[in-house]
Coordinates of C-alpha atoms in Angstrom, one line a residue:
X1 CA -44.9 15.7 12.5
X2 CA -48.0 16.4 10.4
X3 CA -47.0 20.1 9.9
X4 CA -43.4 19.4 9.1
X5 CA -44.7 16.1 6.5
X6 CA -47.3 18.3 4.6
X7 CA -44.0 20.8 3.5
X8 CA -40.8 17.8 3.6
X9 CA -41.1 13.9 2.9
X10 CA -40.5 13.5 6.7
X11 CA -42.7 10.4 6.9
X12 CA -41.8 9.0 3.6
X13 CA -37.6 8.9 4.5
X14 CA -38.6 6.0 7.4
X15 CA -37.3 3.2 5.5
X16 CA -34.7 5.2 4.8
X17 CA -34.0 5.9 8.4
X18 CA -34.2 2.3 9.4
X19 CA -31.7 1.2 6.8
X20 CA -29.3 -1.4 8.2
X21 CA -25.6 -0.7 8.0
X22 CA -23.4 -3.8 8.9
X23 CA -22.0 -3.7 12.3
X24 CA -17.7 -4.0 11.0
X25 CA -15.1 -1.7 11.4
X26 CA -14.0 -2.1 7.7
X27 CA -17.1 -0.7 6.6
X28 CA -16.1 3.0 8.6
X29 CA -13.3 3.4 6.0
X30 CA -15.4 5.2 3.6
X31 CA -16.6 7.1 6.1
X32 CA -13.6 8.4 7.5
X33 CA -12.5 9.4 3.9
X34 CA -15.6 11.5 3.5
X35 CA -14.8 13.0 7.1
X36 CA -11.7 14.0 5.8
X37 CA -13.0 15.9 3.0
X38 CA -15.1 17.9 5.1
X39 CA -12.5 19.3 7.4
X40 CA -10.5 19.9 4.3
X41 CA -13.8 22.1 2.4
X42 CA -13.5 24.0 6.1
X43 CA -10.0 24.6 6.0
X44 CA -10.3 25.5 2.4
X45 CA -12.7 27.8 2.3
X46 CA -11.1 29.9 5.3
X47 CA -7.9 29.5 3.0
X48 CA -9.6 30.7 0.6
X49 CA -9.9 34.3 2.2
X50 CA -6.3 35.1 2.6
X51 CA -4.6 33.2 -0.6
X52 CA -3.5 35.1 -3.6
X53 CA -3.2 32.9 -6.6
X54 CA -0.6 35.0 -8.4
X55 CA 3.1 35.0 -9.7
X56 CA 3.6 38.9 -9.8
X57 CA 6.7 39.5 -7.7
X58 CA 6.8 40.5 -4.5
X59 CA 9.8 41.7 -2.1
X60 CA 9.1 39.9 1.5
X61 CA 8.8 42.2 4.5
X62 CA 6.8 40.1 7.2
X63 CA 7.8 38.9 10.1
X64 CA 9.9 35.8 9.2
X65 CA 13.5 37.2 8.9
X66 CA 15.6 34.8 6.9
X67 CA 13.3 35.9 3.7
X68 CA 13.2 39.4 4.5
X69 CA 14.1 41.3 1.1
X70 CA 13.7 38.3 -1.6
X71 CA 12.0 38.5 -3.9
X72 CA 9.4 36.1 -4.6
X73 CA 5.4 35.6 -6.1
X74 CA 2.6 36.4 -4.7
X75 CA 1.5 33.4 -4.3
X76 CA 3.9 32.6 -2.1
X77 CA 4.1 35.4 -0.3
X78 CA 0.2 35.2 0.8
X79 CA 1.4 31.8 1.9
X80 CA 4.3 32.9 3.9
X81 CA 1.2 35.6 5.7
X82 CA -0.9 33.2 6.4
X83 CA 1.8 31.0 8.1
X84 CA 3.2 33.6 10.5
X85 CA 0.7 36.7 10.4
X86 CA -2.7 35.3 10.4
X87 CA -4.0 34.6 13.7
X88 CA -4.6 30.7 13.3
X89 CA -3.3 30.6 9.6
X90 CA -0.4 27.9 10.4
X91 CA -2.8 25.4 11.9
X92 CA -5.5 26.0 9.4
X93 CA -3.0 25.3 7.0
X94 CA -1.6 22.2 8.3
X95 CA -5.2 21.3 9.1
X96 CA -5.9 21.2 5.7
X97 CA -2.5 19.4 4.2
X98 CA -2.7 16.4 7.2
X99 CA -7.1 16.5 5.8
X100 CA -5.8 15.9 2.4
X101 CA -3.2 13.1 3.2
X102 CA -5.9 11.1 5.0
X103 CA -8.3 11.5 2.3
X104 CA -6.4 10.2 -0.4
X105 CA -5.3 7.0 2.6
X106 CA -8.6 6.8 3.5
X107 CA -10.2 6.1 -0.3
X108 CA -6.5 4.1 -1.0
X109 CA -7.7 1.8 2.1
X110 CA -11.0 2.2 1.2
X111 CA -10.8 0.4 -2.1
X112 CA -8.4 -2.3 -1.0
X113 CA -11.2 -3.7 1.4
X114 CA -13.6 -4.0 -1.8
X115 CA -11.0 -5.3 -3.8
X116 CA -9.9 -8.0 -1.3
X117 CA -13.4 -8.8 -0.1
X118 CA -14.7 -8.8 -3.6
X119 CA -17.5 -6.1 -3.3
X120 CA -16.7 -4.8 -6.4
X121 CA -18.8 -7.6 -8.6
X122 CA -22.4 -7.4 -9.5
X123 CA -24.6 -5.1 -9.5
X124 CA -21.8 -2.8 -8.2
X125 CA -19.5 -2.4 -10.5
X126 CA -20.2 1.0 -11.4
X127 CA -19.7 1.8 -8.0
X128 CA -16.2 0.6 -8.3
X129 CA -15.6 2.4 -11.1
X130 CA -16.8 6.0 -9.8
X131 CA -15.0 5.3 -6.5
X132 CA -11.4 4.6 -8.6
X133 CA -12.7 7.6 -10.3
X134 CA -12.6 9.4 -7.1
X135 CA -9.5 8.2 -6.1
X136 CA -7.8 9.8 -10.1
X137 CA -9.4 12.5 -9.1
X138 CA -8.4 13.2 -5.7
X139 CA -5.2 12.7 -6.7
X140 CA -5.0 15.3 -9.5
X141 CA -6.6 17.7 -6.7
X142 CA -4.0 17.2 -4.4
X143 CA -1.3 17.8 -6.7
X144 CA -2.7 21.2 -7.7
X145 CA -3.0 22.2 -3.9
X146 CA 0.2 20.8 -3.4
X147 CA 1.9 22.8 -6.4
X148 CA -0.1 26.5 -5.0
X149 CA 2.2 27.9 -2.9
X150 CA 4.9 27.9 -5.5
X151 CA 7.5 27.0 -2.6
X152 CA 10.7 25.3 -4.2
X153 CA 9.8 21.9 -3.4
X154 CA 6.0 22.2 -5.2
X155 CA 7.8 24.0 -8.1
X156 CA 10.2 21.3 -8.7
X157 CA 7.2 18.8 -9.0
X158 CA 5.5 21.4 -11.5
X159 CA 8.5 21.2 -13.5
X160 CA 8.3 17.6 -13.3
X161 CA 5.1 17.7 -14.7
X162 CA 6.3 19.9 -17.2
X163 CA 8.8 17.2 -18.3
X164 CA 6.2 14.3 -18.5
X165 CA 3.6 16.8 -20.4
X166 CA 6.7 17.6 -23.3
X167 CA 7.7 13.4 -23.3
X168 CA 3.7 13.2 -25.2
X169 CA 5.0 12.4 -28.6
X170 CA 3.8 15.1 -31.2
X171 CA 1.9 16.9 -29.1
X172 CA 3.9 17.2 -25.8
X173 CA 5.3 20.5 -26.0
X174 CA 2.2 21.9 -27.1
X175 CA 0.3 20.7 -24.2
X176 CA 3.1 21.8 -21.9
X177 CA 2.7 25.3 -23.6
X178 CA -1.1 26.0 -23.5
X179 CA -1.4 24.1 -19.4
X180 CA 1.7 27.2 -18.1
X181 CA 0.8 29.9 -20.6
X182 CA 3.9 30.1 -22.5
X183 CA 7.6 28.6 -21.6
X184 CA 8.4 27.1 -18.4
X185 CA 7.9 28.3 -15.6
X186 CA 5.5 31.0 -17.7
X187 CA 3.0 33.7 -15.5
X188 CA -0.1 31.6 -15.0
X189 CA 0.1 28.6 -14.0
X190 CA -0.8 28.8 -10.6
X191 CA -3.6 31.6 -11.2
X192 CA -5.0 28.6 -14.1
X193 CA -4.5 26.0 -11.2
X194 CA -6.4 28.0 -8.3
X195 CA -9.8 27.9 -10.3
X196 CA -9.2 23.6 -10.9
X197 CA -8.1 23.3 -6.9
X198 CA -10.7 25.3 -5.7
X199 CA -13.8 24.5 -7.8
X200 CA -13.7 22.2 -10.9
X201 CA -11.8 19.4 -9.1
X202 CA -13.9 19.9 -6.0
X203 CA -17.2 19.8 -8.5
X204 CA -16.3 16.9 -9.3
X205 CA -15.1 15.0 -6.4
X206 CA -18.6 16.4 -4.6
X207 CA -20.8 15.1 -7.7
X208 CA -18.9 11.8 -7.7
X209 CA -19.1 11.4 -4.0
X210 CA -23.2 12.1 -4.0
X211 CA -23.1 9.4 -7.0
X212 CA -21.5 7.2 -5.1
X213 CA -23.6 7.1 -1.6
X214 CA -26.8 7.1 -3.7
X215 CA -25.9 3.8 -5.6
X216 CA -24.9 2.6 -1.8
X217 CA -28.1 3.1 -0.4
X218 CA -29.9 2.1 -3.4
X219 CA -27.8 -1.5 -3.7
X220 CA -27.7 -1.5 0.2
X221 CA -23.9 -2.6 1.8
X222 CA -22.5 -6.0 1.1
X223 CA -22.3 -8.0 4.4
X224 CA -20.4 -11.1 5.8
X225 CA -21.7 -14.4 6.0
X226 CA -23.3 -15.1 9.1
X227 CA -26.7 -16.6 10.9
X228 CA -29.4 -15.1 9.8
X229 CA -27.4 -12.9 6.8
X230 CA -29.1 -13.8 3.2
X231 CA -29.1 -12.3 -0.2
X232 CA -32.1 -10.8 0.4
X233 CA -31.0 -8.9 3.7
X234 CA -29.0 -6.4 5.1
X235 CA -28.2 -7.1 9.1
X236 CA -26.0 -4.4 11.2
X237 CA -27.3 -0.7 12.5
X238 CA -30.1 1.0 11.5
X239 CA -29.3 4.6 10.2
X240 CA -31.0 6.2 12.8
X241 CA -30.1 6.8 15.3
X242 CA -27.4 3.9 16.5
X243 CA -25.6 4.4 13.0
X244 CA -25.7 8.6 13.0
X245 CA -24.7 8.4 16.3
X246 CA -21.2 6.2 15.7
X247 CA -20.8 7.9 12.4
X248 CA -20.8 11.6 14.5
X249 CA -18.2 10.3 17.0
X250 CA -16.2 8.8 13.8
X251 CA -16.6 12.4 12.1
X252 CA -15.3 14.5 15.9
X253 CA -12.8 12.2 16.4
X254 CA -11.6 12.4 13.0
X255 CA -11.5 16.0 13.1
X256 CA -9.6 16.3 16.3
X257 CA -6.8 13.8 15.6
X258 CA -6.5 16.1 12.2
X259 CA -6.8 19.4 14.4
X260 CA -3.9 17.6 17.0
X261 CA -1.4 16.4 14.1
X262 CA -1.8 19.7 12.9
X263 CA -0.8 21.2 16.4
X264 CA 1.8 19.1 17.0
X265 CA 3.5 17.6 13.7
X266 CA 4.8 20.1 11.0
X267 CA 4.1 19.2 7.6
X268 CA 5.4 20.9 4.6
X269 CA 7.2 23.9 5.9
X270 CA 7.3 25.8 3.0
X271 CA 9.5 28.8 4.6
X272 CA 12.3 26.0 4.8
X273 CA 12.6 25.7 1.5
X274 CA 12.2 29.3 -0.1
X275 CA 10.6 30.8 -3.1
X276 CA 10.6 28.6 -6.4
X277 CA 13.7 29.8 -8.6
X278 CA 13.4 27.8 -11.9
X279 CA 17.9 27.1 -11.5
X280 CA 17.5 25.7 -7.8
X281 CA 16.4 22.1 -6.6
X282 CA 16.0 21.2 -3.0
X283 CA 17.9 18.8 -1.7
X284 CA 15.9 15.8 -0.9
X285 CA 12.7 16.6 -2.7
X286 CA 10.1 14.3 -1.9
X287 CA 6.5 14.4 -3.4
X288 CA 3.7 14.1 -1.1
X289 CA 3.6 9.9 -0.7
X290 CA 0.4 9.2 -3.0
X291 CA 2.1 10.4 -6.1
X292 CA 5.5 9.1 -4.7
X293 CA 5.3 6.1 -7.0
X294 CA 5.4 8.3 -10.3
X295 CA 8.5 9.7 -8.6
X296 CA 10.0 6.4 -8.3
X297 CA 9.3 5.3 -11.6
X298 CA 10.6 7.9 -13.3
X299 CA 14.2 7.2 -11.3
X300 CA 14.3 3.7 -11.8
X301 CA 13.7 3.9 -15.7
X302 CA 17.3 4.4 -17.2
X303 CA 18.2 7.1 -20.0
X304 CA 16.6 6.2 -22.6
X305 CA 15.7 8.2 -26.2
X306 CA 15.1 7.5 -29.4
X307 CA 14.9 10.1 -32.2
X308 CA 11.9 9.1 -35.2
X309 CA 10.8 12.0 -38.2
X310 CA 12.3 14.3 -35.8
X311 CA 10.8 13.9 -33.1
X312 CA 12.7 12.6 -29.9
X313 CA 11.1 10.4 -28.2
X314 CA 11.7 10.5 -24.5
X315 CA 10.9 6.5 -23.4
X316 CA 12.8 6.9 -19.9
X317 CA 9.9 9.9 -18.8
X318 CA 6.6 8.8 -21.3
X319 CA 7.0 5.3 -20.1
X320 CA 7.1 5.5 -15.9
X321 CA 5.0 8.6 -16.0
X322 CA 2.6 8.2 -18.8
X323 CA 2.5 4.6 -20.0
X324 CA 2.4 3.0 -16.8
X325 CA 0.0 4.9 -14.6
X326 CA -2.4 4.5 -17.7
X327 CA -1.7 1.1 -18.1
X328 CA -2.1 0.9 -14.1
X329 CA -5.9 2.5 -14.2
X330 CA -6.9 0.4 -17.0
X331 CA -6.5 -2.7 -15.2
X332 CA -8.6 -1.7 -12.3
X333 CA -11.0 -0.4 -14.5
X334 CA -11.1 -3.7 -15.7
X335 CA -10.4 -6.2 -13.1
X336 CA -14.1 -6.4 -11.6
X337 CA -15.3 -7.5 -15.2
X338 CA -12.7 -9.9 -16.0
X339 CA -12.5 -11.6 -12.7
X340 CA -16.5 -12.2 -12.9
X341 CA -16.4 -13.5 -16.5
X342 CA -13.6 -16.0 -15.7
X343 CA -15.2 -17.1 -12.4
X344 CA -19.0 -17.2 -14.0
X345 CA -20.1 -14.7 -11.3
X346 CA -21.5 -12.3 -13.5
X347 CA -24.8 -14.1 -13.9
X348 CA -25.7 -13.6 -10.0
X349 CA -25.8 -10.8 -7.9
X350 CA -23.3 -11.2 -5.4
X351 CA -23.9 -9.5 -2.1
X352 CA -21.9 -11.4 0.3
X353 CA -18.4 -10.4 1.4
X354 CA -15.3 -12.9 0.6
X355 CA -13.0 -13.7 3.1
X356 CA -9.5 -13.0 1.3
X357 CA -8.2 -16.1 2.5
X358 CA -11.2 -17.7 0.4
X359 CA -9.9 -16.3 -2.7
X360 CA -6.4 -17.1 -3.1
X361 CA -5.7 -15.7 -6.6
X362 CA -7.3 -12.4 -6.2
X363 CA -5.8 -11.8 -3.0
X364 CA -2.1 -12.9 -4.2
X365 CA -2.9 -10.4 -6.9
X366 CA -4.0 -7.8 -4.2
X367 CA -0.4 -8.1 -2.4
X368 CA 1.5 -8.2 -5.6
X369 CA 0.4 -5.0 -6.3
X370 CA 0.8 -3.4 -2.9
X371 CA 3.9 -4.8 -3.5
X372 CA 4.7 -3.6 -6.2
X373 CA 3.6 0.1 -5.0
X374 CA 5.7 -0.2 -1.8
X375 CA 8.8 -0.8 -4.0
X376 CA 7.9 2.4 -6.3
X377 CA 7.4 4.8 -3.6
X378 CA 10.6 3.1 -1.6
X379 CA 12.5 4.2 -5.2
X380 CA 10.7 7.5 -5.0
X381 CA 13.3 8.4 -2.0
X382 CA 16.6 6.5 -3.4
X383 CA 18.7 9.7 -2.6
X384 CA 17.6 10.0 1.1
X385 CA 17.9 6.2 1.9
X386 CA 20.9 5.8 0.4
X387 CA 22.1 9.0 2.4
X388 CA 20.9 7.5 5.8
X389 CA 22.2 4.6 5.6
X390 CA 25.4 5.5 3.7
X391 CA 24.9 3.2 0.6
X392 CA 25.3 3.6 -3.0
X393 CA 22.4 5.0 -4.7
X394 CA 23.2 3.9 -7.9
X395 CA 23.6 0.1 -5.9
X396 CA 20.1 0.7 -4.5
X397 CA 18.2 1.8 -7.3
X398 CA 19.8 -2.0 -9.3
X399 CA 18.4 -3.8 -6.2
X400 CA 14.4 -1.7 -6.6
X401 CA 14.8 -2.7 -10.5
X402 CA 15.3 -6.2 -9.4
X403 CA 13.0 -5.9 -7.0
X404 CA 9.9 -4.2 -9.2
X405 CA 10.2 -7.6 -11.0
X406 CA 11.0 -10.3 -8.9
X407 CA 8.8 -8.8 -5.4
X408 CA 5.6 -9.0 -6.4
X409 CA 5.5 -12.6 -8.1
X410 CA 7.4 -14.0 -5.1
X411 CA 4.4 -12.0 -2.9
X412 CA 1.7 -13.2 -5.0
X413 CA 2.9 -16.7 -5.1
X414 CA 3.4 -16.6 -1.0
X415 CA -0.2 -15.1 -0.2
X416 CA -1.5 -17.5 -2.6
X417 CA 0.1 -20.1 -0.2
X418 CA -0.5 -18.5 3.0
X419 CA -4.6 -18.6 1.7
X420 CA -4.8 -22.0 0.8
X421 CA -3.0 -23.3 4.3
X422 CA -4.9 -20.9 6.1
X423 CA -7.9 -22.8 4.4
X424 CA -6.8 -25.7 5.0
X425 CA -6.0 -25.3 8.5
X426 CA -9.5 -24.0 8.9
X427 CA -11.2 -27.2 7.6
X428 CA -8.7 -29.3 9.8
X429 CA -10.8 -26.8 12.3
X430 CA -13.6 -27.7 12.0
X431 CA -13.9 -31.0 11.2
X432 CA -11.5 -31.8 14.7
X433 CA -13.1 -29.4 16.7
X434 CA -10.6 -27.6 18.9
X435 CA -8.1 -29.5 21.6
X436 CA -9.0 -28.7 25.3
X437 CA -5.7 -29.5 26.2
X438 CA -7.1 -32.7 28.2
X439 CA -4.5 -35.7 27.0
X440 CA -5.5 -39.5 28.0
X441 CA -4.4 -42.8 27.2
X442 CA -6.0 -44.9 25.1
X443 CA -6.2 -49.0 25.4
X444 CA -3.1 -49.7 22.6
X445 CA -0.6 -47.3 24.7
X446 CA -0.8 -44.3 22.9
X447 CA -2.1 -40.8 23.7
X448 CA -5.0 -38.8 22.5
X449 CA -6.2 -35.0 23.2
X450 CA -9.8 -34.4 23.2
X451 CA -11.3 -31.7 21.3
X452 CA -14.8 -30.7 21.5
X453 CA -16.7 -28.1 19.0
X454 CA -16.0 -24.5 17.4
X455 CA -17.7 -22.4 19.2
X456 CA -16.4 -19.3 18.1
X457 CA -16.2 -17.5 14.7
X458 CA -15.0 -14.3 13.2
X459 CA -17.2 -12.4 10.8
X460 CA -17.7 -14.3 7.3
X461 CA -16.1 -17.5 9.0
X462 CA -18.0 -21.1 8.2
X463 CA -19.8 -22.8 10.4
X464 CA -19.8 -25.7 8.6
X465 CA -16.7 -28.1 7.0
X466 CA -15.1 -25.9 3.8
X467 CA -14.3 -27.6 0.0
X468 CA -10.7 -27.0 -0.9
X469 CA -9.5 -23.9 -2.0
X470 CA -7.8 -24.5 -5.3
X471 CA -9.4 -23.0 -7.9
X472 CA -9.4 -19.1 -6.6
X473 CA -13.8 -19.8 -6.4
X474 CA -15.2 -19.2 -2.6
X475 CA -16.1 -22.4 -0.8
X476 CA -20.1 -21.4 -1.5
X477 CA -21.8 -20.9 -4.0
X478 CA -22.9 -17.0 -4.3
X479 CA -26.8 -17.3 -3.6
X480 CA -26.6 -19.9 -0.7
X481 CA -27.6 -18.5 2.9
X482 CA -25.1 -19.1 5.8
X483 CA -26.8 -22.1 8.6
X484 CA -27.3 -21.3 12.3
X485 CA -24.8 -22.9 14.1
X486 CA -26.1 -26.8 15.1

């Protein structure tokens, strides 16, 4: 240990070996997002040997006989190889598109358990901000990944984004122009998105990530309430070796349920749909789900232009694509400030967890959201449930208008309900105790059920009588220490 000390800071990293994680699975979340991102570096660098980011065209003569003789890119040609002549190739790619899909759910989840457990507010709100930062970003990197192959299906969502690029007033088409080198579909867009897929985005999503765990271990993990939990502490597994040793079955586990999905569930089967031809749509074209929202907005928008100096102004595309996700990401930029100035918090650091039920407003405003998402991405397939289940689509998409509106405020107002009686019954708890399910008499006729104390409590759960929820403000204030149980 001397030896190894006097060239590395062995001995100094012991604090940092004995630092306390807390003992929930909700805490794991981040960790099976960053598992996800290293099977998907694996799976990408081996990709990586056997793509060819190019649009020359190519006549097909592998293997897979219903493509034999068409011509199509390079690109997707290399794609086509790795699918059915590279020993492995098919899994490894599927390995890497299921990786992908539970990253971006992973983070998704990930940042709903800060948001409704409020560990967004100080001193980590810059945390919050790199991790939604993450989360643009991974998003952006999935869509280029997504748009490689130059299949039909990924070229009808680059055309997409060709349309939302040309709806930027004054300088749309311009943009549109310089991003696919010339006009649509142009000659190099997917050799200019193979360098952002493969290394910019990656860069970034890599620096942001080490960012990220640093400020954790600096500010140390928020943690529920709980005896013996205080502002000043941090109670759960120490790194090592309890916590490296769940966090390595997390990370195998995680990579063999990505390793058997990709066995045993096909996922975008690019051979299905054929080469991109810019005068051919798929039938059914669905996006992969985390950008499914845009794709619902932009369908439940109506036709909509307006023509000013000239310019046309294309509301029905800038709005749902442009305006709104902006609008979106500004908010949750935002939300940890605003919340704490309105509540006062921002004077105190706040390292305890809130229970959602505790904080009735933000979680109302939590579900109205989700919400509000779910009704998006349900838009985002109008065609194919409106096929299934033989209705009109034009019927459907009027009932997700109406519901885009009226959904979320009947969700927010009905958490904000379900919080406050949850509360309530929770106080009603504790101050009764719990029945035994003993009934006697008592001396006027009339029959009484004994109750005798709470004994047991879920994590962040008072052990003492709550105040009344009605204000949206947790039923303690933010520096107080939980009591052992009396």
């Amino acid at each position: 240990m001397g030896a190894a000390d006097a060239r590395l800071p062995v001995l100094e990293g012991g604090p940092l070996l004995r630092k306390a994680f807390p003992d929930h699975w909700s805490f794991l979340l981040g960790e099976l997002a960053l598992y996800s991102l290293l099977v998907l570096i694996l799976t990408g660098v081996w990709l990586t040997l056997f793509f060819t980011p190019e649009m020359r065209e190519v006549v097909y003569t592998g293997p897979y006989a219903p493509l034999r003789g068409v011509r199509m890119s390079a690109a997707f040609d290399s794609t086509l190889r790795i699918s059915f002549d590279v020993r492995g190739g098919l899994l490894m790619r599927q390995a890497h598109h299921w990786a992908a899909l539970v990253f971006v759910a992973a983070i998704g989840v990930h940042l709903l358990r800060i948001f409704f457990t409020g560990a967004f507010r100080r001193p980590r709100e810059l945390n919050w901000v790199i991790g939604l930062t993450l989360f643009v970003v991974t998003l952006a990197e999935g869509f280029a990944g997504y748009s490689l192959p130059d299949d039909l299906l990924s070229g009808t969502g680059l055309r997409i984004a060709q349309g939302i690029m040309t709806s930027i007033p004054v300088v749309g088409t311009y943009v549109a122009f310089l991003v696919f080198g010339g006009a649509f579909p142009g000659h190099d867009i997917i050799t200019r998105l193979y360098p952002v897929h493969i290394l910019l985005l990656p860069g970034a999503l890599i620096a942001l990530l080490t960012v990220h765990l640093i400020l954790v271990f600096h500010l140390k993990h928020t943690q529920w309430r709980g005896p013996g939990h205080t502002v000043g502490n941090a109670v759960g597994k120490p790194f090592f070796p309890q916590f490296t040793a769940s966090s390595g079955g997390l990370s195998v586990a995680v990579a063999g349920v990505l390793v058997l999905l990709s066995a045993l569930a096909q996922v975008n089967p690019v051979w299905n749909y054929g080469p991109y031809r810019p005068d051919l749509v798929s039938t059914g074209s669905q996006p992969d789900w985390y950008v499914g929202f845009l794709e619902g907005a932009l369908r439940l928008v109506p036709a909509w232009e307006t023509n000013v100096a000239g310019h046309t102004l294309m509301w029905n595309v800038l709005l749902p694509a442009v305006v709104l996700p902006a609008l979106l990401f500004a908010v949750l930029y935002a939300y940890p400030f605003v919340e704490q100035r309105i509540t006062g918090e921002w004077r105190d650091e706040q390292h305890f967890c809130d229970r959602p039920r505790e904080r009735p407003v933000r979680t109302g405003l939590g579900v109205a959201g989700t919400v509000w998402y779910g009704v998006l991405l349900l838009a985002g397939g109008n065609d194919v449930i409106a096929q299934t289940f033989r209705i009109s689509v034009n019927a459907l998409t009027w009932v997700l208008r109406v519901a885009l509106i009226v959904a979320p405020v009947l969700a927010f107002v009905v958490t904000r309900w379900l919080c406050r009686a949850l509360t309530e019954a929770e106080r009603h708890r504790l101050a009764e105790g719990v029945s035994t399910g003993e009934i006697r008499q008592n001396v006027t006729g009339g029959y009484e059920s004994d109750h005798e104390p709470v004994t047991s409590f879920r994590p962040g759960a008072p052990r003492r009588q709550l105040t009344a929820a009605r204000t949206g403000t947790p039923s303690r204030t933010p520096h107080e220490p939980e009591r052992p149980d009396r």
